[in-house]
Coordinates of C-alpha atoms and ligand atoms in Angstrom, one line a residue:
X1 CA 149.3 -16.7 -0.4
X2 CA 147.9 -19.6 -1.5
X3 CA 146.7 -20.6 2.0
X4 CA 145.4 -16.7 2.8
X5 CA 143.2 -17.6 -0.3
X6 CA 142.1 -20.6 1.1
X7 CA 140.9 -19.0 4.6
X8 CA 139.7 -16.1 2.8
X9 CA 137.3 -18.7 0.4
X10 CA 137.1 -20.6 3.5
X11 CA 135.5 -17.5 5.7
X12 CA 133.3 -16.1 3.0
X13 CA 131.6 -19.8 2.0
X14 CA 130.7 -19.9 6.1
X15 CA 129.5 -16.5 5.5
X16 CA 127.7 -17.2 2.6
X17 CA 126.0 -20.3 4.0
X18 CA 125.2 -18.8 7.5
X19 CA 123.7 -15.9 5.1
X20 CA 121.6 -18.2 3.2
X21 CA 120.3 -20.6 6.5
X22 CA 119.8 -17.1 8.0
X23 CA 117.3 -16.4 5.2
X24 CA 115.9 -19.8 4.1
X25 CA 117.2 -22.4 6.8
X26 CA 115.8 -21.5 9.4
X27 CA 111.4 -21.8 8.9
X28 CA 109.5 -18.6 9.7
X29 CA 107.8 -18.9 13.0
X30 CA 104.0 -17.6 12.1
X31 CA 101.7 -17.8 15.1
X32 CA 99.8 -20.7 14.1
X33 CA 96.0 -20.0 13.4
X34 CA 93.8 -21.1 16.1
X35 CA 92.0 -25.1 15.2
X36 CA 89.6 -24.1 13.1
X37 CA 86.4 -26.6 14.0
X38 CA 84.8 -28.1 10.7
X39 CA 81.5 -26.5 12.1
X40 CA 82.6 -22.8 11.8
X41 CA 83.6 -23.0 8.0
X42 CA 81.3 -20.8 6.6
X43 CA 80.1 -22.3 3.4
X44 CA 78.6 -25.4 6.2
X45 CA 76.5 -22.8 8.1
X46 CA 73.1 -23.5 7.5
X47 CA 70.0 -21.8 8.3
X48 CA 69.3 -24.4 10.8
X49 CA 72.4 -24.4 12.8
X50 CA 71.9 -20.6 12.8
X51 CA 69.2 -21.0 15.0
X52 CA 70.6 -23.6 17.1
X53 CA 73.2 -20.9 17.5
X54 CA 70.6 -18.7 18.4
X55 CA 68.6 -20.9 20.7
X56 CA 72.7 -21.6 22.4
X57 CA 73.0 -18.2 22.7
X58 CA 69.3 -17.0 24.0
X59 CA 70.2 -19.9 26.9
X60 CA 73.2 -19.3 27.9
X61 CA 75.7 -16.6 27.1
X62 CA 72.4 -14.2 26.5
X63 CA 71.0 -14.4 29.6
X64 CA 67.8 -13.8 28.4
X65 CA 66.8 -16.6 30.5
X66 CA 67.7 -15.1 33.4
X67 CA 64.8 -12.6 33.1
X68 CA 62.8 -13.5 30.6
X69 CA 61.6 -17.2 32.4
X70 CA 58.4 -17.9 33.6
X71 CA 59.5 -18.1 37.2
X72 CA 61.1 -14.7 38.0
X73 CA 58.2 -12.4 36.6
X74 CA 61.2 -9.6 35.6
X75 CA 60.2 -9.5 32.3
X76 CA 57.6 -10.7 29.8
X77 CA 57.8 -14.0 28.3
X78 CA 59.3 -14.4 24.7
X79 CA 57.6 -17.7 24.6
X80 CA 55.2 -17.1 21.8
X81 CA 55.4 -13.4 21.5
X82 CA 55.1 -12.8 17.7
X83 CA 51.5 -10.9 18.1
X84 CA 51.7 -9.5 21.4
X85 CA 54.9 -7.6 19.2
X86 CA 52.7 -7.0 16.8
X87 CA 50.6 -5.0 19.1
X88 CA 53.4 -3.0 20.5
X89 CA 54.3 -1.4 16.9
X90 CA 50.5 0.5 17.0
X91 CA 50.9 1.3 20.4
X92 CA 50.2 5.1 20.9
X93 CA 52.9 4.9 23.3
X94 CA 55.8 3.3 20.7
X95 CA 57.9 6.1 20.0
X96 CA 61.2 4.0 18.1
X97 CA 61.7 3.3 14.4
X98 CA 60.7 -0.4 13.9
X99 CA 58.4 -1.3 11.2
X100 CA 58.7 -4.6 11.2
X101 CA 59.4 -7.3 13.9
X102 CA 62.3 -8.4 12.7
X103 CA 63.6 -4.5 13.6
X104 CA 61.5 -4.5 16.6
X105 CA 63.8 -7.4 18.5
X106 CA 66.9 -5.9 17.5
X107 CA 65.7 -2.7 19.2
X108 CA 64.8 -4.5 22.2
X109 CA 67.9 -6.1 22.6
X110 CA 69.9 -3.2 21.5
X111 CA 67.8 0.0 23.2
X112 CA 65.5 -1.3 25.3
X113 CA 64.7 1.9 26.9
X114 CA 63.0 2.7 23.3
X115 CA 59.7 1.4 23.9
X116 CA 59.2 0.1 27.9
X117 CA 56.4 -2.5 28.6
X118 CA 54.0 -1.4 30.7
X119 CA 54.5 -2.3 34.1
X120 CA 58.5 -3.6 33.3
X121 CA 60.1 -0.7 33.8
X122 CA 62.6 0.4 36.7
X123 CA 61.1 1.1 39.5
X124 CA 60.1 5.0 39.7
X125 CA 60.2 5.2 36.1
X126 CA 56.7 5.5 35.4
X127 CA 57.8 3.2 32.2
X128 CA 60.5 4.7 30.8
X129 CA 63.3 3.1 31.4
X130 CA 64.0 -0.4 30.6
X131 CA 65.6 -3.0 33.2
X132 CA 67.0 -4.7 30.3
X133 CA 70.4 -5.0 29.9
X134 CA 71.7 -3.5 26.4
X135 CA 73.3 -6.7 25.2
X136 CA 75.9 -5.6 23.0
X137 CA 77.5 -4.0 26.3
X138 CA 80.1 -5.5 28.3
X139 CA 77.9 -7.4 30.7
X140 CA 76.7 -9.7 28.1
X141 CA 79.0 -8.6 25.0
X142 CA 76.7 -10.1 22.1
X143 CA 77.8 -9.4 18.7
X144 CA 76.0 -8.0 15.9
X145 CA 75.9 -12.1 14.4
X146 CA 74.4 -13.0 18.2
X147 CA 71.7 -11.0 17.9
X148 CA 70.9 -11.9 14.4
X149 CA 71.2 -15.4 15.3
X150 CA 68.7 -14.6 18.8
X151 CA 66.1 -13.4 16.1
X152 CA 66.5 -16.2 14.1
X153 CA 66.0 -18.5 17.1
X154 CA 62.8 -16.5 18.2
X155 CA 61.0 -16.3 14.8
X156 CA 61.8 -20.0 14.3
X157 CA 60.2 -21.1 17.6
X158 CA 57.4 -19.0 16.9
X159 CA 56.8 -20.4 13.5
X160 CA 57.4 -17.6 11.3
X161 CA 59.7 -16.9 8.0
X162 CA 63.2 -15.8 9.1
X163 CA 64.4 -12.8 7.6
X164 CA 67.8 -12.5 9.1
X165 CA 70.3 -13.2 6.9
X166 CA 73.6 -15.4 8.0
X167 CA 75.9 -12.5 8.8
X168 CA 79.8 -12.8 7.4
X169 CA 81.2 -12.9 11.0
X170 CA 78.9 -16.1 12.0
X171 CA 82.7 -18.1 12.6
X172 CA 82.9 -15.2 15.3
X173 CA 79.6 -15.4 16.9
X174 CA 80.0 -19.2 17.7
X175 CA 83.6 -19.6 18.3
X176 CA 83.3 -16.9 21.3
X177 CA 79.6 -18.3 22.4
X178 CA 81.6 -21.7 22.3
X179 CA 84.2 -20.5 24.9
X180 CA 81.6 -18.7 26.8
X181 CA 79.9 -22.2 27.5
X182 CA 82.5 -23.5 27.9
X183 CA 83.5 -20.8 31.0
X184 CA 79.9 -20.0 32.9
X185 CA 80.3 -16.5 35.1
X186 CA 80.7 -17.9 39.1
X187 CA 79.1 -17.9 41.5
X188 CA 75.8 -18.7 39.7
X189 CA 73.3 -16.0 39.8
X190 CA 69.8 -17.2 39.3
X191 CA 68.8 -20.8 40.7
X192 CA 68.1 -21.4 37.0
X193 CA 71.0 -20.5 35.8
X194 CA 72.6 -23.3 38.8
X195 CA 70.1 -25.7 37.2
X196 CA 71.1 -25.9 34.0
X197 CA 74.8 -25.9 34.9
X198 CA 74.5 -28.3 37.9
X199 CA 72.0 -30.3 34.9
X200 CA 69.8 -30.8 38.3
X201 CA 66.7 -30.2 35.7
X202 CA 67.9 -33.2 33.7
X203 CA 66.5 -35.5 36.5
X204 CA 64.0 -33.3 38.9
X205 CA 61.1 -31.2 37.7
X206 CA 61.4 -27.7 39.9
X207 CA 58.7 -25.6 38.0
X208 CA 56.6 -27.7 35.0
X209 CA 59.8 -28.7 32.7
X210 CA 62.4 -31.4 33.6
X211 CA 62.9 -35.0 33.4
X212 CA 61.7 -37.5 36.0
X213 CA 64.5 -39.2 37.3
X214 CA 64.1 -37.6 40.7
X215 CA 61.5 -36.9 42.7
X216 CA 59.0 -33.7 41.4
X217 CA 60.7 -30.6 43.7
X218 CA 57.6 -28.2 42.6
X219 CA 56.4 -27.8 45.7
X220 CA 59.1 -29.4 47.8
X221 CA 59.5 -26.1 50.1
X222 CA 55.8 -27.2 51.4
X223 CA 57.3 -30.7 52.5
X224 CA 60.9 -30.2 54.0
X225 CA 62.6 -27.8 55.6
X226 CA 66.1 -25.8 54.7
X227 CA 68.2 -28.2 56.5
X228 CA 66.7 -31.3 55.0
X229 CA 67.3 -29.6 51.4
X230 CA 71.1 -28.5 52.2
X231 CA 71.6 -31.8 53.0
X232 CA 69.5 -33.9 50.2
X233 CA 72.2 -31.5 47.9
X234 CA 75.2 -32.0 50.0
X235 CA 74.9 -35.6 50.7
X236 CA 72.1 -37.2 48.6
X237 CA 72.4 -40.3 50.3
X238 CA 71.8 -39.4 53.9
X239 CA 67.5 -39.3 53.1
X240 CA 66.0 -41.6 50.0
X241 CA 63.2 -39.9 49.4
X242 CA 60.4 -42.7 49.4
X243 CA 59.9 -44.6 46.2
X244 CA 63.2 -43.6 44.6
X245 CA 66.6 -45.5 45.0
X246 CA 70.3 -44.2 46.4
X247 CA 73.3 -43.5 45.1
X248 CA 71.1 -42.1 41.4
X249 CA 71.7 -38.0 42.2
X250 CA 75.4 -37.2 41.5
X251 CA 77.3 -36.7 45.4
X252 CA 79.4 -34.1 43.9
X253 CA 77.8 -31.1 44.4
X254 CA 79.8 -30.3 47.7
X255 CA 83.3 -29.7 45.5
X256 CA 81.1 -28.3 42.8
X257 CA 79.1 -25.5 44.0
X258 CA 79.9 -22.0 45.9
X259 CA 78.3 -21.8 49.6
X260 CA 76.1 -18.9 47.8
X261 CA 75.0 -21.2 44.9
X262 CA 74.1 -23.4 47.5
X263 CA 72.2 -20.9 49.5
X264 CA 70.4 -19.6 46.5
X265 CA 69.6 -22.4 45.5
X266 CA 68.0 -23.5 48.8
X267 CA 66.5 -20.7 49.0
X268 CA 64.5 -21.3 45.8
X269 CA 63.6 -24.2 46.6
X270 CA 62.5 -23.9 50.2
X271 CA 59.8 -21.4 48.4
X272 CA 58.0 -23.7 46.2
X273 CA 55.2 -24.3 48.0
Ligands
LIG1 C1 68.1 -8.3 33.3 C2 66.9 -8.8 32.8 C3 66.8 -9.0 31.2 C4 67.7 -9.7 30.4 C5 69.0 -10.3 30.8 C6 67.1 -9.6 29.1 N1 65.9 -8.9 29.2 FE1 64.7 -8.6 27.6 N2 63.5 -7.5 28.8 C7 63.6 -7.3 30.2 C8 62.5 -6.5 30.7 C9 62.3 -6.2 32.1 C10 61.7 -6.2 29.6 C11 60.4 -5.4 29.6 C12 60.8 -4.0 29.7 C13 61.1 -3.5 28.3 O1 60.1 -3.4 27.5 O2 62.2 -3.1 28.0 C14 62.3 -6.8 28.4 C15 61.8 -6.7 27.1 C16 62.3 -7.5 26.1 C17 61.7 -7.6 24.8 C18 60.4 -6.9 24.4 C19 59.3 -7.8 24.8 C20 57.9 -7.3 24.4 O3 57.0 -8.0 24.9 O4 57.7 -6.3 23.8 C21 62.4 -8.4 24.0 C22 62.1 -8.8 22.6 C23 63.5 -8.9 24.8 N3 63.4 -8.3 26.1 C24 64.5 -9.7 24.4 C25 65.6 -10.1 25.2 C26 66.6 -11.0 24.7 C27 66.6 -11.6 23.3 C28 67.5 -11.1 25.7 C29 68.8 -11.9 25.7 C30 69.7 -11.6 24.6 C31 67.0 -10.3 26.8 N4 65.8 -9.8 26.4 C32 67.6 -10.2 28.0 C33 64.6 -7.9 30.9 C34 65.7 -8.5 30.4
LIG2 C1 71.1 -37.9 38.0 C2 69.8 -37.5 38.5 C3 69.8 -36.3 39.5 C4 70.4 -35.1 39.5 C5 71.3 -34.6 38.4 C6 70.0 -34.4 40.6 N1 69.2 -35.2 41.4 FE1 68.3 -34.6 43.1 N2 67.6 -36.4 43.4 C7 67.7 -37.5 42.5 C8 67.1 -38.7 43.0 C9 67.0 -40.0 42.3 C10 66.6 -38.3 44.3 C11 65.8 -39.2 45.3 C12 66.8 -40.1 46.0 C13 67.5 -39.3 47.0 O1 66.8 -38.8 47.9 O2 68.7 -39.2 47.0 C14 66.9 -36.9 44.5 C15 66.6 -36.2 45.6 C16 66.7 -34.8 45.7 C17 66.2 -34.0 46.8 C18 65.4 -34.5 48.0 C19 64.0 -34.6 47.7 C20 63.2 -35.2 48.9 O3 62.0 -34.9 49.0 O4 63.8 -36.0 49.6 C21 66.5 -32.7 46.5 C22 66.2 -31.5 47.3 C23 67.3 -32.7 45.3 N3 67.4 -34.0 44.8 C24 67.8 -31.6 44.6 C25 68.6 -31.6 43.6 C26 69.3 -30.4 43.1 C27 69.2 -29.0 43.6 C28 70.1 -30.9 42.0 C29 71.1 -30.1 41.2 C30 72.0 -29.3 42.0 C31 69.8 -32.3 41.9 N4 68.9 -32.7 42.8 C32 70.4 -33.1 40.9 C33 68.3 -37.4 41.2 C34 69.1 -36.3 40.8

């Protein structure tokens, strides 16, 4: 009797403790947050780095630049807009709800088909529909915080009051434009686009902007051929352009770039003229 006791206390303290470790032992496996980066606490977000977000996100995952660039002519420049929107809000021919410009850029972004500039739209559209990308659909995927942040951007760089306020879901905006930079869409579309990301602008001036590091490719199509330029990309080393030295342009771009990067951006080049 005495030992049935035993085994019986025996069984129900092993019970009892496998009960308890079953409900306090063992830690409860959250999924851990993701690393939150001091930057996106929100209290930190200043004006400031609101439009740097913005200016991040009108360059790169955007694509504003795409179009609106000086080189392409696909759309009109943004570059110091603020009157020339103005204008557009008397225009007999605006038909959309903005009063103000602030509500004007958000339309633009969001229905651009609302009010066309004349001579932008697609083709056969006598001006009615826009080219323009709606950029809250899947192809670009801004957020409601990216576009507040792309206004804030534009009215800073064209001087005037910002009257966007820092949205809620700013931690949002940047931690997805973050891994969007991080991850550019390949193969390269737009020799521009190859620029930034290949940094080729940091050293070689192609249209007016770009440092000087290289020789000035403005007009380089008017000196060499394609050959010469698929070959100054592939293997730097084989020419030195006069008055420059070897071994200063990175010899990487072989492994780096697609053949249709390449050929795009040959192609660009062998223009500029
Ligand atoms: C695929 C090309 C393309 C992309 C990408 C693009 N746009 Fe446009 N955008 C256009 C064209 C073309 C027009 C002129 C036709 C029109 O009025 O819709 C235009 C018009 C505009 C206008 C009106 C300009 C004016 O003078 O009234 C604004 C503002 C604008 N875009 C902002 C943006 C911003 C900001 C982005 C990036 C978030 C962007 N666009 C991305 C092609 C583009
Ligand atoms: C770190 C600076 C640097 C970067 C980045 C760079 N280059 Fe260069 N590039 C040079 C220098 C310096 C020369 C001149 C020496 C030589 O010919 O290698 C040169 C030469 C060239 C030439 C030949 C010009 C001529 O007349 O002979 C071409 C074309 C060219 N680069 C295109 C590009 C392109 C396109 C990219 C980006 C994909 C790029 N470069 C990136 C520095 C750079």
């Amino acid at each position: 009797m005495v030992n049935l006791a035993k085994v019986v206390a025996f069984s129900l303290l092993t019970i009892g403790f496998f009960a308890f470790f079953a409900n306090f032992g063992i830690p409860e496996i959250k999924p851990a947050p993701p690393p939150v980066d001091e930057e996106l606490d929100l209290s930190s977000m200043t004006m400031e780095g609101f439009v740097a977000l913005g200016d991040r996100i009108f360059n790169g995952k955007g694509t504003c630049t795409l179009c609106h660039n000086p080189v392409g002519g696909r759309a009109p420049l943004l570059d110091d807009a603020a009157a020339r929107i103005r204008e557009r809000l008397r225009d007999p021919r605006y038909g959309g709800q903005a009063q103000t410009l602030e509500a004007y850029l958000r339309e633009s972004m969001l229905e651009p088909s609302v009010f066309v500039v004349a001579g932008f739209g697609k083709a056969g559209t006598s001006d009615t529909e826009s080219p323009m990308p709606v950029v809250s659909g899947g192809g670009i995927g801004m957020s409601e915080a990216d576009i507040s942040a792309v206004i804030a951007y534009l009215q800073d760089r064209w001087g005037l009051d910002i009257t966007v306020e820092i949205p809620a879901d700013v931690a949002e905006a940047q931690v997805a434009e973050t891994s969007m930079a991080a991850t550019p869409v390949r193969p390269l579309k737009s020799p521009q686009a190859a620029f930034t990301q290949f940094a080729c602008t940091a050293c070689h001036i192609f249209e007016e902007a770009g440092g000087q590091v290289g020789p000035n490719l403005s007009r380089i199509g008017a000196q060499r051929d394609r050959e010469y330029l698929r070959r100054a990309i592939l293997d730097p080393n084989a020419d030195i352009s006069d008055g420059f030295v070897p071994n200063l342009m990175p010899g990487t771009y072989a492994e780096q770039m697609y053949a249709s990067e390449l050929e795009m951006i040959v192609d660009y080049l062998a223009g500029l003229e």
